[in-house]
């Protein structure tokens, strides 16, 4: 099973950590090898960069976002886009 979750980047033991949003196998550890990098999140400066087509691709394939990633994607409006795409495919 694939999850969309945060992967820590930056220097060790630093309070101002930045994170990559990655698609990764559930059995991998946090710093493990990811399938694909799909975004970037900086909680200190409150900046996000999302590769929306890649995120939608993994969501269509059944990837589950973690709680924090779910909040980030919801704030960016990814799930409304995901629902809209699913509605057009059904009709």
Short mmCIF file of N, CA and C in Angstrom, two decimals:
data_model
loop_
_atom_site.label_atom_id
_atom_site.label_comp_id
_atom_site.label_asym_id
_atom_site.label_seq_id
_atom_site.Cartn_x
_atom_site.Cartn_y
_atom_site.Cartn_z
N UNK A 1 0.84 -1.18 0.00
CA UNK A 1 0.00 0.00 0.00
C UNK A 1 0.89 1.25 0.00
N UNK A 2 0.46 2.24 -0.71
CA UNK A 2 1.22 3.48 -0.84
C UNK A 2 0.57 4.56 0.02
N UNK A 3 1.41 5.36 0.67
CA UNK A 3 0.93 6.49 1.45
C UNK A 3 1.60 7.76 0.97
N UNK A 4 0.90 8.87 1.13
CA UNK A 4 1.48 10.18 0.92
C UNK A 4 1.85 10.69 2.31
N UNK A 5 3.13 10.89 2.56
CA UNK A 5 3.54 11.33 3.89
C UNK A 5 4.74 12.26 3.82
N UNK A 6 5.09 12.82 4.98
CA UNK A 6 6.18 13.78 5.06
C UNK A 6 7.52 13.07 5.24
N UNK A 7 8.53 13.61 4.59
CA UNK A 7 9.89 13.11 4.72
C UNK A 7 10.76 14.30 5.12
N UNK A 8 11.43 14.18 6.24
CA UNK A 8 12.18 15.30 6.78
C UNK A 8 13.44 15.57 5.96
N UNK A 9 13.72 16.86 5.73
CA UNK A 9 14.91 17.28 5.00
C UNK A 9 15.63 18.34 5.83
N UNK A 10 16.81 18.70 5.42
CA UNK A 10 17.55 19.74 6.11
C UNK A 10 18.58 19.15 7.06
N UNK A 11 19.13 20.00 7.91
CA UNK A 11 20.19 19.58 8.82
C UNK A 11 19.64 18.80 10.01
N UNK A 12 20.48 17.95 10.56
CA UNK A 12 20.10 17.17 11.74
C UNK A 12 19.96 18.07 12.96
N UNK A 13 19.07 17.69 13.85
CA UNK A 13 18.86 18.35 15.13
C UNK A 13 18.54 19.84 15.00
N UNK A 14 17.97 20.21 13.89
CA UNK A 14 17.63 21.61 13.68
C UNK A 14 16.13 21.80 13.84
N UNK A 15 15.74 22.81 14.59
CA UNK A 15 14.33 23.04 14.86
C UNK A 15 13.56 23.48 13.61
N UNK A 16 14.25 24.12 12.69
CA UNK A 16 13.57 24.63 11.50
C UNK A 16 13.64 23.59 10.38
N UNK A 17 13.04 22.46 10.60
CA UNK A 17 13.04 21.40 9.60
C UNK A 17 12.07 21.74 8.48
N UNK A 18 12.41 21.29 7.29
CA UNK A 18 11.51 21.36 6.16
C UNK A 18 11.20 19.93 5.73
N UNK A 19 10.11 19.74 5.05
CA UNK A 19 9.66 18.40 4.70
C UNK A 19 9.35 18.31 3.22
N UNK A 20 9.60 17.14 2.66
CA UNK A 20 9.12 16.80 1.33
C UNK A 20 7.87 15.97 1.51
N UNK A 21 6.92 16.17 0.63
CA UNK A 21 5.74 15.30 0.60
C UNK A 21 6.04 14.25 -0.45
N UNK A 22 6.03 12.98 -0.02
CA UNK A 22 6.45 11.91 -0.91
C UNK A 22 5.39 10.81 -0.93
N UNK A 23 5.37 10.08 -2.04
CA UNK A 23 4.61 8.84 -2.14
C UNK A 23 5.59 7.74 -1.79
N UNK A 24 5.24 6.94 -0.77
CA UNK A 24 6.17 5.96 -0.24
C UNK A 24 5.42 4.71 0.17
N UNK A 25 6.09 3.58 0.11
CA UNK A 25 5.50 2.32 0.54
C UNK A 25 5.30 2.36 2.06
N UNK A 26 4.22 1.78 2.54
CA UNK A 26 3.88 1.82 3.96
C UNK A 26 4.97 1.19 4.82
N UNK A 27 5.61 0.18 4.32
CA UNK A 27 6.60 -0.55 5.12
C UNK A 27 7.93 0.17 5.24
N UNK A 28 8.14 1.23 4.48
CA UNK A 28 9.39 1.97 4.53
C UNK A 28 9.41 2.91 5.73
N UNK A 29 10.60 3.19 6.24
CA UNK A 29 10.71 4.14 7.35
C UNK A 29 10.59 5.56 6.81
N UNK A 30 10.57 6.53 7.72
CA UNK A 30 10.34 7.92 7.33
C UNK A 30 11.39 8.42 6.36
N UNK A 31 12.64 8.06 6.58
CA UNK A 31 13.72 8.51 5.72
C UNK A 31 14.03 7.52 4.60
N UNK A 32 13.18 6.52 4.39
CA UNK A 32 13.43 5.49 3.40
C UNK A 32 13.28 5.99 1.97
N UNK A 33 13.48 5.07 1.05
CA UNK A 33 13.40 5.41 -0.36
C UNK A 33 11.95 5.64 -0.77
N UNK A 34 11.71 6.76 -1.41
CA UNK A 34 10.35 7.10 -1.82
C UNK A 34 10.11 6.70 -3.27
N UNK A 35 8.84 6.55 -3.61
CA UNK A 35 8.47 6.25 -5.00
C UNK A 35 8.58 7.50 -5.86
N UNK A 36 8.12 8.64 -5.29
CA UNK A 36 8.15 9.89 -6.04
C UNK A 36 7.97 11.06 -5.08
N UNK A 37 8.67 12.13 -5.34
CA UNK A 37 8.49 13.37 -4.58
C UNK A 37 7.34 14.14 -5.22
N UNK A 38 6.34 14.48 -4.42
CA UNK A 38 5.17 15.15 -4.98
C UNK A 38 4.93 16.53 -4.39
N UNK A 39 5.78 16.97 -3.47
CA UNK A 39 5.56 18.29 -2.91
C UNK A 39 6.62 18.66 -1.88
N UNK A 40 6.44 19.84 -1.30
CA UNK A 40 7.38 20.42 -0.37
C UNK A 40 6.58 21.21 0.66
N UNK A 41 6.99 21.15 1.93
CA UNK A 41 6.27 21.86 2.99
C UNK A 41 7.27 22.45 3.98
N UNK A 42 7.17 23.75 4.23
CA UNK A 42 7.99 24.44 5.21
C UNK A 42 7.06 25.00 6.28
N UNK A 43 6.99 24.37 7.46
CA UNK A 43 6.04 24.82 8.48
C UNK A 43 6.42 26.16 9.12
N UNK A 44 7.69 26.51 9.13
CA UNK A 44 8.11 27.77 9.74
C UNK A 44 7.65 28.96 8.91
N UNK A 45 7.91 28.92 7.61
CA UNK A 45 7.51 30.01 6.71
C UNK A 45 6.12 29.78 6.13
N UNK A 46 5.51 28.65 6.45
CA UNK A 46 4.17 28.29 5.98
C UNK A 46 4.10 28.31 4.45
N UNK A 47 5.09 27.69 3.81
CA UNK A 47 5.13 27.60 2.36
C UNK A 47 4.87 26.16 1.93
N UNK A 48 4.12 26.00 0.86
CA UNK A 48 3.91 24.67 0.29
C UNK A 48 4.06 24.75 -1.22
N UNK A 49 4.59 23.69 -1.78
CA UNK A 49 4.63 23.51 -3.22
C UNK A 49 4.09 22.11 -3.47
N UNK A 50 3.08 21.98 -4.31
CA UNK A 50 2.47 20.69 -4.59
C UNK A 50 2.46 20.42 -6.09
N UNK A 51 2.84 19.22 -6.45
CA UNK A 51 2.74 18.76 -7.83
C UNK A 51 1.36 18.09 -7.95
N UNK A 52 0.36 18.89 -8.27
CA UNK A 52 -1.03 18.44 -8.24
C UNK A 52 -1.28 17.23 -9.15
N UNK A 53 -0.81 17.22 -10.41
CA UNK A 53 -1.07 16.03 -11.25
C UNK A 53 -0.50 14.74 -10.66
N UNK A 54 0.68 14.82 -10.07
CA UNK A 54 1.28 13.62 -9.46
C UNK A 54 0.48 13.17 -8.24
N UNK A 55 0.03 14.12 -7.43
CA UNK A 55 -0.77 13.79 -6.25
C UNK A 55 -2.09 13.15 -6.66
N UNK A 56 -2.74 13.72 -7.67
CA UNK A 56 -4.01 13.16 -8.14
C UNK A 56 -3.80 11.75 -8.71
N UNK A 57 -2.68 11.53 -9.38
CA UNK A 57 -2.38 10.20 -9.91
C UNK A 57 -2.32 9.17 -8.77
N UNK A 58 -1.59 9.49 -7.71
CA UNK A 58 -1.45 8.55 -6.60
C UNK A 58 -2.76 8.38 -5.84
N UNK A 59 -3.55 9.44 -5.72
CA UNK A 59 -4.85 9.31 -5.06
C UNK A 59 -5.79 8.42 -5.86
N UNK A 60 -5.74 8.52 -7.19
CA UNK A 60 -6.56 7.66 -8.04
C UNK A 60 -6.16 6.20 -7.91
N UNK A 61 -4.87 5.96 -7.67
CA UNK A 61 -4.38 4.59 -7.52
C UNK A 61 -4.62 4.03 -6.12
N UNK A 62 -5.18 4.84 -5.22
CA UNK A 62 -5.54 4.36 -3.88
C UNK A 62 -4.58 4.74 -2.78
N UNK A 63 -3.68 5.68 -3.01
CA UNK A 63 -2.75 6.12 -1.96
C UNK A 63 -3.52 6.83 -0.85
N UNK A 64 -3.11 6.59 0.39
CA UNK A 64 -3.75 7.19 1.55
C UNK A 64 -2.83 8.26 2.13
N UNK A 65 -3.29 9.52 2.27
CA UNK A 65 -2.45 10.53 2.90
C UNK A 65 -2.48 10.40 4.43
N UNK A 66 -1.37 10.74 5.07
CA UNK A 66 -1.35 10.76 6.53
C UNK A 66 -2.15 11.97 7.00
N UNK A 67 -2.34 12.10 8.29
CA UNK A 67 -3.16 13.18 8.84
C UNK A 67 -2.66 14.57 8.47
N UNK A 68 -1.38 14.81 8.64
CA UNK A 68 -0.82 16.12 8.35
C UNK A 68 -0.86 16.41 6.86
N UNK A 69 -0.52 15.43 6.04
CA UNK A 69 -0.56 15.62 4.59
C UNK A 69 -2.00 15.84 4.13
N UNK A 70 -2.95 15.15 4.75
CA UNK A 70 -4.36 15.35 4.42
C UNK A 70 -4.76 16.80 4.66
N UNK A 71 -4.34 17.36 5.80
CA UNK A 71 -4.65 18.76 6.10
C UNK A 71 -4.03 19.72 5.10
N UNK A 72 -2.79 19.45 4.70
CA UNK A 72 -2.11 20.30 3.71
C UNK A 72 -2.83 20.24 2.36
N UNK A 73 -3.20 19.04 1.94
CA UNK A 73 -3.88 18.88 0.65
C UNK A 73 -5.28 19.48 0.68
N UNK A 74 -5.96 19.34 1.80
CA UNK A 74 -7.30 19.90 1.93
C UNK A 74 -7.25 21.43 1.86
N UNK A 75 -6.26 22.01 2.52
CA UNK A 75 -6.10 23.47 2.51
C UNK A 75 -5.80 23.97 1.10
N UNK A 76 -5.08 23.17 0.31
CA UNK A 76 -4.75 23.56 -1.06
C UNK A 76 -5.88 23.27 -2.05
N UNK A 77 -6.92 22.57 -1.62
CA UNK A 77 -8.05 22.29 -2.50
C UNK A 77 -7.85 21.12 -3.43
N UNK A 78 -6.96 20.20 -3.07
CA UNK A 78 -6.68 19.05 -3.93
C UNK A 78 -7.87 18.09 -3.96
N UNK A 79 -8.56 17.93 -2.84
CA UNK A 79 -9.65 16.96 -2.79
C UNK A 79 -10.87 17.43 -3.57
N UNK A 80 -11.09 18.73 -3.65
CA UNK A 80 -12.19 19.21 -4.50
C UNK A 80 -11.89 18.92 -5.97
N UNK A 81 -10.62 19.09 -6.35
CA UNK A 81 -10.20 18.75 -7.72
C UNK A 81 -10.33 17.25 -7.97
N UNK A 82 -9.98 16.45 -6.97
CA UNK A 82 -10.07 15.00 -7.08
C UNK A 82 -11.52 14.56 -7.25
N UNK A 83 -12.42 15.14 -6.47
CA UNK A 83 -13.85 14.81 -6.60
C UNK A 83 -14.39 15.25 -7.95
N UNK A 84 -13.95 16.41 -8.43
CA UNK A 84 -14.43 16.91 -9.73
C UNK A 84 -13.98 15.98 -10.85
N UNK A 85 -12.74 15.51 -10.78
CA UNK A 85 -12.25 14.58 -11.80
C UNK A 85 -13.02 13.27 -11.77
N UNK A 86 -13.32 12.78 -10.58
CA UNK A 86 -14.08 11.53 -10.47
C UNK A 86 -15.50 11.69 -10.99
N UNK A 87 -16.11 12.86 -10.79
CA UNK A 87 -17.45 13.10 -11.29
C UNK A 87 -17.48 13.11 -12.82
N UNK A 88 -16.47 13.69 -13.44
CA UNK A 88 -16.44 13.74 -14.90
C UNK A 88 -16.17 12.36 -15.49
N UNK A 89 -15.43 11.50 -14.78
CA UNK A 89 -15.17 10.15 -15.28
C UNK A 89 -16.42 9.29 -15.17
N UNK A 90 -17.25 9.53 -14.15
CA UNK A 90 -18.46 8.72 -13.98
C UNK A 90 -19.48 9.06 -15.05
N UNK A 91 -19.62 10.35 -15.37
CA UNK A 91 -20.65 10.78 -16.33
C UNK A 91 -20.24 10.55 -17.73
#
